[in-house]
Coordinates of C-alpha atoms and ligand atoms in Angstrom, one line a residue:
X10 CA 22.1 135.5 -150.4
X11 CA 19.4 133.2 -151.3
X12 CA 18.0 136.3 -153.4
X13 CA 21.0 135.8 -155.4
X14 CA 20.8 132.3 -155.7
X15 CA 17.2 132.7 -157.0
X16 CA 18.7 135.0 -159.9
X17 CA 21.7 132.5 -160.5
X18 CA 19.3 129.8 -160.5
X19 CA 16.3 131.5 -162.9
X20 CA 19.5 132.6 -165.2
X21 CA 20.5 128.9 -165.4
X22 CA 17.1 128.0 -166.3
X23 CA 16.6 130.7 -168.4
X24 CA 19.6 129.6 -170.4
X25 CA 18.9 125.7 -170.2
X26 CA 15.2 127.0 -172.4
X27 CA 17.2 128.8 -175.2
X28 CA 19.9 125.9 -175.3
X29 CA 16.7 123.3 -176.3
X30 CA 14.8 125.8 -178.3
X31 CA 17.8 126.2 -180.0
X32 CA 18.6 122.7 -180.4
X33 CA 14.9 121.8 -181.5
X34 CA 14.5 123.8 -184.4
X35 CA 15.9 123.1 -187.7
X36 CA 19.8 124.3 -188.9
X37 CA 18.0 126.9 -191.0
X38 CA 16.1 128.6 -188.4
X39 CA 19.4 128.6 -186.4
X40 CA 21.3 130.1 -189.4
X41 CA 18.1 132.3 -189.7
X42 CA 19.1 133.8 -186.4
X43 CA 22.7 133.8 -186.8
X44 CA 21.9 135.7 -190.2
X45 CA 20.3 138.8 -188.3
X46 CA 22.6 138.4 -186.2
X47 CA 25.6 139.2 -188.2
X48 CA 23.2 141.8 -190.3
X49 CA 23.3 143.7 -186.7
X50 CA 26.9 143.0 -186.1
X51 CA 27.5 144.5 -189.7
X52 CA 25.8 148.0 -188.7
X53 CA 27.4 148.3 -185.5
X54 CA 31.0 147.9 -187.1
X55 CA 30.2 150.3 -189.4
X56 CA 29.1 152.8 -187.2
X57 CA 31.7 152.2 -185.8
X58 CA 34.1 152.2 -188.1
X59 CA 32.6 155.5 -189.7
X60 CA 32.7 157.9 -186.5
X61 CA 36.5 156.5 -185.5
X62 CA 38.4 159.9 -186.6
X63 CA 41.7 157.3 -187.2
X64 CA 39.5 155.9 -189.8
X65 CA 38.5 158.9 -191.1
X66 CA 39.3 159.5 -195.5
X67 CA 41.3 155.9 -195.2
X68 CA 41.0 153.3 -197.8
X69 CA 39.5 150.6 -195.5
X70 CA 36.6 153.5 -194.2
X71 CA 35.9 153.9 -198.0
X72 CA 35.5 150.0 -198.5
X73 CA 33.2 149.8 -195.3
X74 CA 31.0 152.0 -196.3
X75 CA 30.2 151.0 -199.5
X76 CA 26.4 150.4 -199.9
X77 CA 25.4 146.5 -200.2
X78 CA 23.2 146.5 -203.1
X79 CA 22.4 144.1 -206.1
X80 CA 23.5 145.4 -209.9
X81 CA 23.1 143.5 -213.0
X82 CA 26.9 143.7 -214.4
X83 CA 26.0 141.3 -217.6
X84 CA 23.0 139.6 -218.6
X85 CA 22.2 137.2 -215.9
X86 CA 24.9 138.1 -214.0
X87 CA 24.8 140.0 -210.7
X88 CA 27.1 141.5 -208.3
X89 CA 26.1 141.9 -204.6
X90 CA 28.7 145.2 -203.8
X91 CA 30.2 145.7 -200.2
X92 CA 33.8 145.5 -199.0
X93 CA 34.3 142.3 -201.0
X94 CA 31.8 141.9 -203.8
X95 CA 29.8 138.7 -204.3
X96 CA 28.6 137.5 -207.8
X97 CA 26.0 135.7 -208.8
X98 CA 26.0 134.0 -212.2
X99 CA 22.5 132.4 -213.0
X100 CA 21.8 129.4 -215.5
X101 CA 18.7 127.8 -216.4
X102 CA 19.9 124.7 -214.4
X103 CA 21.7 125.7 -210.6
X104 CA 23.2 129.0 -210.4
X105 CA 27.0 129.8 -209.6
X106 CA 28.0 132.4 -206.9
X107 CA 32.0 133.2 -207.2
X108 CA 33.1 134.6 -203.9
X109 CA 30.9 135.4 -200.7
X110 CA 32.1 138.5 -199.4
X111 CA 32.9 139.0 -195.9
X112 CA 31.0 137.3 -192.9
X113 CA 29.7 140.4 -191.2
X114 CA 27.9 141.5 -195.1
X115 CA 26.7 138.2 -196.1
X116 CA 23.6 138.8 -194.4
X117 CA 22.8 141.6 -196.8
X118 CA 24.1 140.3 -199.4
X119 CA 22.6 137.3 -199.6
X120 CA 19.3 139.8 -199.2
X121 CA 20.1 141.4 -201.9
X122 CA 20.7 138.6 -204.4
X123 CA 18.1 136.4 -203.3
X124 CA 15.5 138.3 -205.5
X125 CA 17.6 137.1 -208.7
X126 CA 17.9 133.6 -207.7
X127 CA 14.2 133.3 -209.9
X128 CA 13.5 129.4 -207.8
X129 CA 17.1 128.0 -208.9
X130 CA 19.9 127.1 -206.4
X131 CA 22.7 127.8 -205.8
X132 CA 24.6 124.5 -207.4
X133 CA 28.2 125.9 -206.5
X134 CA 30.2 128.2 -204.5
X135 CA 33.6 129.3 -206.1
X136 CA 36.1 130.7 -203.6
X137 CA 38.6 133.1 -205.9
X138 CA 41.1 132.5 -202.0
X139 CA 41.4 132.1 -198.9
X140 CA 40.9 135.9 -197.7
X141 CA 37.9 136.4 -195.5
X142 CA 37.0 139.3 -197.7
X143 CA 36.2 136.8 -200.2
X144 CA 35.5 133.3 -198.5
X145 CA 33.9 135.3 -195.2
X146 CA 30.1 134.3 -196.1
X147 CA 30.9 130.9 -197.9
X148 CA 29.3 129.4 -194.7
X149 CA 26.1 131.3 -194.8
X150 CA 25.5 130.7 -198.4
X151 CA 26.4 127.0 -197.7
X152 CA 23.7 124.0 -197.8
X153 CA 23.5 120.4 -198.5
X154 CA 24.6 119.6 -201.9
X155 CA 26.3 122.8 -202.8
X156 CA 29.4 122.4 -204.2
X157 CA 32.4 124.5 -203.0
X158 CA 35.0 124.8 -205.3
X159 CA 38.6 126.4 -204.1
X160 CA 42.0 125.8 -205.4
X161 CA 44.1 122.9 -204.0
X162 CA 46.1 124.9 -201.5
X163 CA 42.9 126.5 -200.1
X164 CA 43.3 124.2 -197.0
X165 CA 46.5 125.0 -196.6
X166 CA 46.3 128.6 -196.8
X167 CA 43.2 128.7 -194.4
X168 CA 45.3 126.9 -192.0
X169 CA 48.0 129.3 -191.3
X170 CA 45.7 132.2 -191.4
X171 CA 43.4 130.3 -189.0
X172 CA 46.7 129.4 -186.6
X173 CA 48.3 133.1 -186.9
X174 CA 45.3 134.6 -187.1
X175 CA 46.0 135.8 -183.0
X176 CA 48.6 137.3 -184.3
X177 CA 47.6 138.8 -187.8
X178 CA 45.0 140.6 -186.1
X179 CA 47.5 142.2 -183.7
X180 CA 49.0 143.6 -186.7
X181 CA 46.1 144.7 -188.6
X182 CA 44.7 146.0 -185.5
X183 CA 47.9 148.3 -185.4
X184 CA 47.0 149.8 -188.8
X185 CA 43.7 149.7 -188.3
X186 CA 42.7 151.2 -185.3
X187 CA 39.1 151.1 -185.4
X188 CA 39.0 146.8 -186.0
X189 CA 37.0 145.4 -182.9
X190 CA 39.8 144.3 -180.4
X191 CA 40.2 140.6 -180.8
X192 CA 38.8 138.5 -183.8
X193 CA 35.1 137.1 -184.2
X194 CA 35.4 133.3 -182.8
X195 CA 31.8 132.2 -183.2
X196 CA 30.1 130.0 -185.9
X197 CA 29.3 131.6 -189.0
X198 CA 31.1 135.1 -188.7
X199 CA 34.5 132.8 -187.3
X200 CA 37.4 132.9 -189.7
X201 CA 37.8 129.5 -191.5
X202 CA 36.3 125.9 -191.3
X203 CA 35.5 125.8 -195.3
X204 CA 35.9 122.7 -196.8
X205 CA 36.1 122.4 -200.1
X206 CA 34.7 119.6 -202.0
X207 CA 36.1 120.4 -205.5
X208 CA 39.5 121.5 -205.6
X209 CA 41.6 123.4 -208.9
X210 CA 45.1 122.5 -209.4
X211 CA 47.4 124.4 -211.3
X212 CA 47.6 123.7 -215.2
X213 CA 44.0 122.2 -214.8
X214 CA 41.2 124.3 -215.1
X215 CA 37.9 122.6 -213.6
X216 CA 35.3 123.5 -216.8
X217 CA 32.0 123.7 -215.8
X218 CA 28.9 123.9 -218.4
X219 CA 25.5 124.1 -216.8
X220 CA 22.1 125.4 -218.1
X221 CA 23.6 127.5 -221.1
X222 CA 26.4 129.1 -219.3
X223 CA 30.1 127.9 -220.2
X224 CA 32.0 128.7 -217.6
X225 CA 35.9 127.6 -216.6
X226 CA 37.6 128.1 -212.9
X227 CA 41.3 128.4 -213.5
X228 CA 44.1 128.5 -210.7
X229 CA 46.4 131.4 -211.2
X230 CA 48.3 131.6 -208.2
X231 CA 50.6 134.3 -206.9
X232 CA 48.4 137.2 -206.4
X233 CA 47.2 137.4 -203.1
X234 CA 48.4 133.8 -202.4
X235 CA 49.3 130.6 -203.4
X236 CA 45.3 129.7 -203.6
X237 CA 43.9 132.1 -206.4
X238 CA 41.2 131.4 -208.5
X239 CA 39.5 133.0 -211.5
X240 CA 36.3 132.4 -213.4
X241 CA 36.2 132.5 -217.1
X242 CA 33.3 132.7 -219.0
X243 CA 34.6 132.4 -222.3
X244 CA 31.5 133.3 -224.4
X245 CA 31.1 136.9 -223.1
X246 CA 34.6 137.2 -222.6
X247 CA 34.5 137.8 -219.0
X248 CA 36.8 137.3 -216.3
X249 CA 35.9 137.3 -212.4
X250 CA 39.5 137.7 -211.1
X251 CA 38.8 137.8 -207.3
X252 CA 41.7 139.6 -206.0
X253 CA 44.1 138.6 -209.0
X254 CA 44.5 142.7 -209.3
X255 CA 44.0 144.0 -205.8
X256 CA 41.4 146.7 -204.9
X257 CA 42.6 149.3 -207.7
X258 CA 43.2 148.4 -211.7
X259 CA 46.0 148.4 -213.0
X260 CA 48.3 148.6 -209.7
X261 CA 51.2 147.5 -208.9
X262 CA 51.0 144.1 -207.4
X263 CA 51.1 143.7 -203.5
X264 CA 53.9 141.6 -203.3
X265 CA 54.5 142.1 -200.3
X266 CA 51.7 143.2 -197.5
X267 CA 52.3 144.7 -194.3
X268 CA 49.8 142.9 -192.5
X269 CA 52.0 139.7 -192.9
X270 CA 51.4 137.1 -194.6
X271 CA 53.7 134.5 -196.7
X272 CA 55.8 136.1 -199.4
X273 CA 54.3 135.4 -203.0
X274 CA 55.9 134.3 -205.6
X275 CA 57.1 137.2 -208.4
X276 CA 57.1 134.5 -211.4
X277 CA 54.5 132.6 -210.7
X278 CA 52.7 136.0 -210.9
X279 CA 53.9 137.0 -213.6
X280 CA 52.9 133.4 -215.6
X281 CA 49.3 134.0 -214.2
X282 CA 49.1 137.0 -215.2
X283 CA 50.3 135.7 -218.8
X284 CA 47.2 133.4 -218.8
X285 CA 44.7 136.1 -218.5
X286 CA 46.6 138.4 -220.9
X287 CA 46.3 135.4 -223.5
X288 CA 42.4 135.1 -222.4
X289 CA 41.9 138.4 -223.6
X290 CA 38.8 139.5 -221.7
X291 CA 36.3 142.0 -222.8
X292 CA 35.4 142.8 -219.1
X293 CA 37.1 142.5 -216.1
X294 CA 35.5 142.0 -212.7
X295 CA 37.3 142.0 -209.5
X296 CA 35.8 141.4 -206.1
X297 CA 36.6 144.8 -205.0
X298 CA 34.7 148.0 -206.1
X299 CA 33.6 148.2 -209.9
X300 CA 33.6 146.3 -213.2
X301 CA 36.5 147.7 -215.8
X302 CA 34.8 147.3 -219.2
X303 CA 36.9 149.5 -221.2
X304 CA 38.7 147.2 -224.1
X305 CA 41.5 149.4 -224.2
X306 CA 42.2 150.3 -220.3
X307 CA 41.8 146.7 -219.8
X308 CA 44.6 146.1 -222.5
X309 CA 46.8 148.9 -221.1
X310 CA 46.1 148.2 -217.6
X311 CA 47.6 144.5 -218.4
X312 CA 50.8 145.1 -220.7
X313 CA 52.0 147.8 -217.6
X314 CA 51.4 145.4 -214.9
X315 CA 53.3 142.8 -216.8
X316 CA 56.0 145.1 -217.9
X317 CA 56.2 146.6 -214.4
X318 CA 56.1 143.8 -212.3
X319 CA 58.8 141.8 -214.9
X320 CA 60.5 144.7 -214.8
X321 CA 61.3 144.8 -211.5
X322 CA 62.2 140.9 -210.7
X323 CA 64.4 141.1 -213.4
X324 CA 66.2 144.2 -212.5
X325 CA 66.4 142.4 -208.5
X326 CA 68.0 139.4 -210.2
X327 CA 70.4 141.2 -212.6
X328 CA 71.8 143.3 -209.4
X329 CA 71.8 140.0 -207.2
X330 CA 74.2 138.9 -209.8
X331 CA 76.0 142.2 -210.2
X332 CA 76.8 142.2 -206.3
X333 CA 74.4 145.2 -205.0
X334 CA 72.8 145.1 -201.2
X335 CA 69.3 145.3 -201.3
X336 CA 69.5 148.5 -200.1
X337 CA 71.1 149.8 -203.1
X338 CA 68.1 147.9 -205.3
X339 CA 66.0 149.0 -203.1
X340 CA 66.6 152.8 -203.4
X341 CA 67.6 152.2 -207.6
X342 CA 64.8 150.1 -208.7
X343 CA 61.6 152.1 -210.7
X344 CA 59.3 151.4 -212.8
X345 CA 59.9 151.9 -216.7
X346 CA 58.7 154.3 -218.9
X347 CA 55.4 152.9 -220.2
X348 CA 54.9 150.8 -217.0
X349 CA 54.0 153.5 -214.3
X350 CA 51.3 152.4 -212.1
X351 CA 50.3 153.4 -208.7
X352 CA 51.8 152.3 -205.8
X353 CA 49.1 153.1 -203.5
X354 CA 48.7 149.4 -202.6
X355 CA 51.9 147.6 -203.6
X356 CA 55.4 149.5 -203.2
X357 CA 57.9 148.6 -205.6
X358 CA 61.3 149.2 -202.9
X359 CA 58.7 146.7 -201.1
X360 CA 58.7 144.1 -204.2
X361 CA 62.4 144.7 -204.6
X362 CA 62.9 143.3 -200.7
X363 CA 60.2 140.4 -201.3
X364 CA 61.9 139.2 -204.2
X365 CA 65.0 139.1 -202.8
X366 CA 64.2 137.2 -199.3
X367 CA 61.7 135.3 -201.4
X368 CA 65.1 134.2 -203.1
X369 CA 67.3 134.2 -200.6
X370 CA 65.9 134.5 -197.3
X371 CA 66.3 136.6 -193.9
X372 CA 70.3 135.7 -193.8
X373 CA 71.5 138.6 -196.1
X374 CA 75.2 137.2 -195.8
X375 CA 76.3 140.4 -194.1
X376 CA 76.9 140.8 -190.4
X377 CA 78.0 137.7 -188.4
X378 CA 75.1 139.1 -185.7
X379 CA 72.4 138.6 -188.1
X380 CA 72.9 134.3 -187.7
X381 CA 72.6 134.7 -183.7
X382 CA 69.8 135.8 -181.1
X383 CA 71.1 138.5 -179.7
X384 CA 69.4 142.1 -181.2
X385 CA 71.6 145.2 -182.0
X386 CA 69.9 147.1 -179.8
X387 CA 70.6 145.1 -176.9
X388 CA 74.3 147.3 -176.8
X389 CA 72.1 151.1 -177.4
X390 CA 72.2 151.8 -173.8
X391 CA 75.8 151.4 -174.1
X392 CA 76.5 153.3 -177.1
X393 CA 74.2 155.8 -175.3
X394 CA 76.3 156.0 -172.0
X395 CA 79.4 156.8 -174.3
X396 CA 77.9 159.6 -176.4
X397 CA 75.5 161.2 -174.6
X398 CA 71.9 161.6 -175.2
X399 CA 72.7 165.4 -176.0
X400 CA 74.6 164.9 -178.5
X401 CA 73.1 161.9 -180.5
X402 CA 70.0 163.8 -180.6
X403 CA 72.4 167.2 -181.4
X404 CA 73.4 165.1 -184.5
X405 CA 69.9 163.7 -185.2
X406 CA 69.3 167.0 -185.8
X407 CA 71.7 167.8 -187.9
X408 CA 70.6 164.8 -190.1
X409 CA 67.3 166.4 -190.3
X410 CA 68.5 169.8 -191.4
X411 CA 70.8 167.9 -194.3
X412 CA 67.5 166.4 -195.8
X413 CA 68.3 163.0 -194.2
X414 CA 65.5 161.8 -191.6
X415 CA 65.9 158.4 -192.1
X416 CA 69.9 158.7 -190.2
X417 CA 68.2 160.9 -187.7
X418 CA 66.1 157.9 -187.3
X419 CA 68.5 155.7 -186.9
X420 CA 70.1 157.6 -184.1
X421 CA 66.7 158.5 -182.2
X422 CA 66.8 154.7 -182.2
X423 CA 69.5 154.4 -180.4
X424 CA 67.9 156.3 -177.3
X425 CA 65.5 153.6 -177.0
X426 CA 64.1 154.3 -173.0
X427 CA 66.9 156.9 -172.7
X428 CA 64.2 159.4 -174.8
X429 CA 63.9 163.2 -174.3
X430 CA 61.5 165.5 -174.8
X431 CA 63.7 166.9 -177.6
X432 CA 64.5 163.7 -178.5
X433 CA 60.8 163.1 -179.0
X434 CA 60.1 166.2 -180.9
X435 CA 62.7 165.2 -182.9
X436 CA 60.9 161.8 -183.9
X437 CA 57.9 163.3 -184.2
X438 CA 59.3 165.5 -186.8
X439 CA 61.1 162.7 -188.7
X440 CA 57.6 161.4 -189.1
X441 CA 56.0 164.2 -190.0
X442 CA 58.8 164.7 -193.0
X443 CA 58.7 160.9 -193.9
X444 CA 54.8 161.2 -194.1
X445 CA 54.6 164.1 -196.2
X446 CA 57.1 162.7 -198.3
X447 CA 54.7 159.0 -198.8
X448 CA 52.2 161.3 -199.5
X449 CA 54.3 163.0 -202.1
X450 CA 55.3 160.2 -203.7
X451 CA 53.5 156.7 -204.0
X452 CA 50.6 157.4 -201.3
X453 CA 50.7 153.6 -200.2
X454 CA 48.5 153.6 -197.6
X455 CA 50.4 151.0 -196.0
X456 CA 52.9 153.1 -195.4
X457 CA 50.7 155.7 -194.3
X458 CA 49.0 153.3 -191.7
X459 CA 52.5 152.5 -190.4
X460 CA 53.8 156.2 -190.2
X461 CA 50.2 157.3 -188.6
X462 CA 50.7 154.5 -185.7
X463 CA 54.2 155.5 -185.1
X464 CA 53.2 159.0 -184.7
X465 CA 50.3 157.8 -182.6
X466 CA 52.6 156.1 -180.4
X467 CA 55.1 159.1 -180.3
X468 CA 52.5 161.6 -179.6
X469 CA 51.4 159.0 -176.4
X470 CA 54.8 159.4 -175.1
X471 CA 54.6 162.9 -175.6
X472 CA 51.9 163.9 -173.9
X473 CA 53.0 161.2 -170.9
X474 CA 55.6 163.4 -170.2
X475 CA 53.7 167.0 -170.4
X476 CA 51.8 165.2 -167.4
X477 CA 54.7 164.2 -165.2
X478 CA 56.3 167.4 -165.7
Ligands
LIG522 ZN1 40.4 141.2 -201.0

């Protein structure tokens, strides 16, 4: 007993030492620490990450294990790679650094840029959103008397994912698998708590002309958010457009993402997307993966993205008007000829669903059920008692052999806790065929993600039985 109250009492003290070292020496040998820190955290998740078979030839594994290193993209200008990129543009007179990556690879990246800062500063950080892809290592790169320049809804939008953020990571955890099991809380790797202290409104770009380098920050929201920026330099003709155009160029915009977040807004895209057209930039560099510097895909990339995405809220609000469900606009809607573009990322039934609660909201002025709190399932059990398991699954399938899984779907549903083995089989199967068939067809990988969870979760259940049997 009073062994173990030795140990509690050295542990106290023990602790009580690191607390006043800790306090004692400067902020920057703190952030020093909390620097390596994160550099370790970093390698584990990517370890991690990279020997989880669910992440396995997935998107997100690709992203994570791309190498942090430095590459000179334009004269003076430098791009720290990694899951979000982080750019540096130097001047003769305080340098710029437009987006800061995520907080687990700021540690590296600031590593890797710090060779090109040649004695200058940093005089401002420009946040393209609110994304911690993109604003993650704004802390780390943070000091006294850097500006940090975000648009004027930045707060706001860093607010609800801070609040939701419990929940958001439920969701991404879904898809994702491999993420760590609840999200990083502490100091600099801790979603959040970026203040800005020059903020872009809409209409007003903030111009910015520092030791020989023009540049201008303009807000062109409705990409990934209310709170986009870009940053223009309008001498070399290039734009840094955060995550204006997603991960891949062109693509279809992500509207709509499965993660959850607020809906964005189609026209306001559109317009944005306007303004850069009207730029016309010579280079375009996102803060995912590479610089597009061919003139002519740039061009193309642009018109089909506009076409597509016009395309599409247009045809939504022509068949709004003309009295078709969302269903049926969901299932007639494509893209034109001219406009194709992947829909790896963004999935235009997806879009064609946005836009129309975007407009309208959830009450789809249908069933008298959908204005009340009581679910449709809550009478299954029922339905289930009069039909029969048998035969509902008998007719799923049925559906299946017709070439229509999503029916089957519907009726495996029904089963809810009432599910057999068959009935079981059965779902795997409709998973298997609606998989192959995403595959087939637009490869979003949001999609996949979902059906690969389902299946997951289906499997579970599967082999749960095979052991109480
Ligand atoms: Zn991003």
């Amino acid at each position: 007993m009073i062994k173990a109250l030795k140990y509690i009492l050295g542990f106290v003290f023990l602790a009580l030492i690191m607390g006043v070292i800790l306090w004692t020496f400067s902020p920057e040998f703190k952030k020093a620490v909390q620097l390596r820190f994160l550099s370790k955290v970093s390698e584990v998740a990517v370890e991690r990450m990279a020997s989880n078979p669910d992440a396995q030839g997935t998107v997100a594994a690709d992203f994570i294990n791309i190498p942090i290193e430095a590459r000179e993209i334009a004269p003076g200008i430098f791009q720290a790679t990694g899951v979000g990129n982080a750019h540096l543009i130097t001047t003769s007179n305080g340098h710029v650094l437009f987006d800061t990556g995520l907080s687990t690879q700021v540690a590296k990246q600031m590593e890797v840029l710090k060779p090109h800062l040649g004695g200058q500063k940093v005089s401002h950080i420009v946040v393209s959103h609110s994304h911690a892809d993109h604003a993650g290592g704004t802390k780390a790169w943070h000091e006294n008397g850097i500006e940090i320049v975000a648009h004027e809804e930045f707060s706001e939008e860093q607010r609800y994912l801070e609040e939701l953020q419990d929940y958001q990571w439920f969701r991404n955890r879904t898809l994702f698998p491999f993420m760590p099991e609840s999200p990083p809380r502490l100091g600099l790797i801790a979603y959040g708590g970026i203040s800005p202290t020059i903020t872009v409104a809409n209409g007003t770009p903030l111009i910015l002309d520092q030791g020989g380098r023009n540049m201008e920050i303009l807000a062109l929201p409705g990409a990934e958010g209310a709170d986009n920026l870009v940053l223009w330099l309008p001498k070399e003709r290039i734009l840094f457009s955060g995550d204006f155009f997603g991960p891949i160029f062109p693509q279809f915009p992500n509207i709509f993402t499965m993660r959850g977040e607020k809906i964005r807004k189609p026209v306001e895209y559109i317009r944005s997307l306007e303004t850069i057209m009207a730029l016309d930039p010579l280079m375009i560099v996102p803060s995912h993966r590479n610089p597009i510097t061919d003139k002519a895909a740039i061009d193309d990339g642009l018109g089909r993205i506009h076409g597509a995405t016009k395309h599409v809220h247009d045809a939504v609000v022509e068949g709004m008007n003309s009295g078709k469900t969302v269903e049926d606009l969901m299932s007639e809607i494509a893209l034109p000829e001219g406009h194709e573009l992947t829909q790896e990322h963004g999935k235009v039934s997806w879009a064609v669903k946005s836009i129309w609660e975007y407009y309208m909201t959830w009450f789809h002025f249908d069933k008298t059920t959908e204005l009340y709190a009581v679910r449709q399932d809550g009478v299954h059990a029922d339905l289930v008692e009069l039909a029969g398991a048998d035969k509902l699954t008998k007719r799923a399938q049925a559906y299946i052999d017709a070439g229509e899984p999503l029916k089957a779907l519907h009726l495996l549903d029904i089963l809810g806790e009432a599910q057999t083995h068959e009935a079981l089989i059965l779902r795997e199967a409709v998973l298997e065929l609606l998989r192959t068939e995403a595959k087939a067809t637009t490869n979003n990988s949001y999609e996949i993600y979902w059906l690969d969870y389902k299946l997951r979760e289906t499997r579970a259940k599967l082999n749960e039985r095979a052991l109480q049997d």
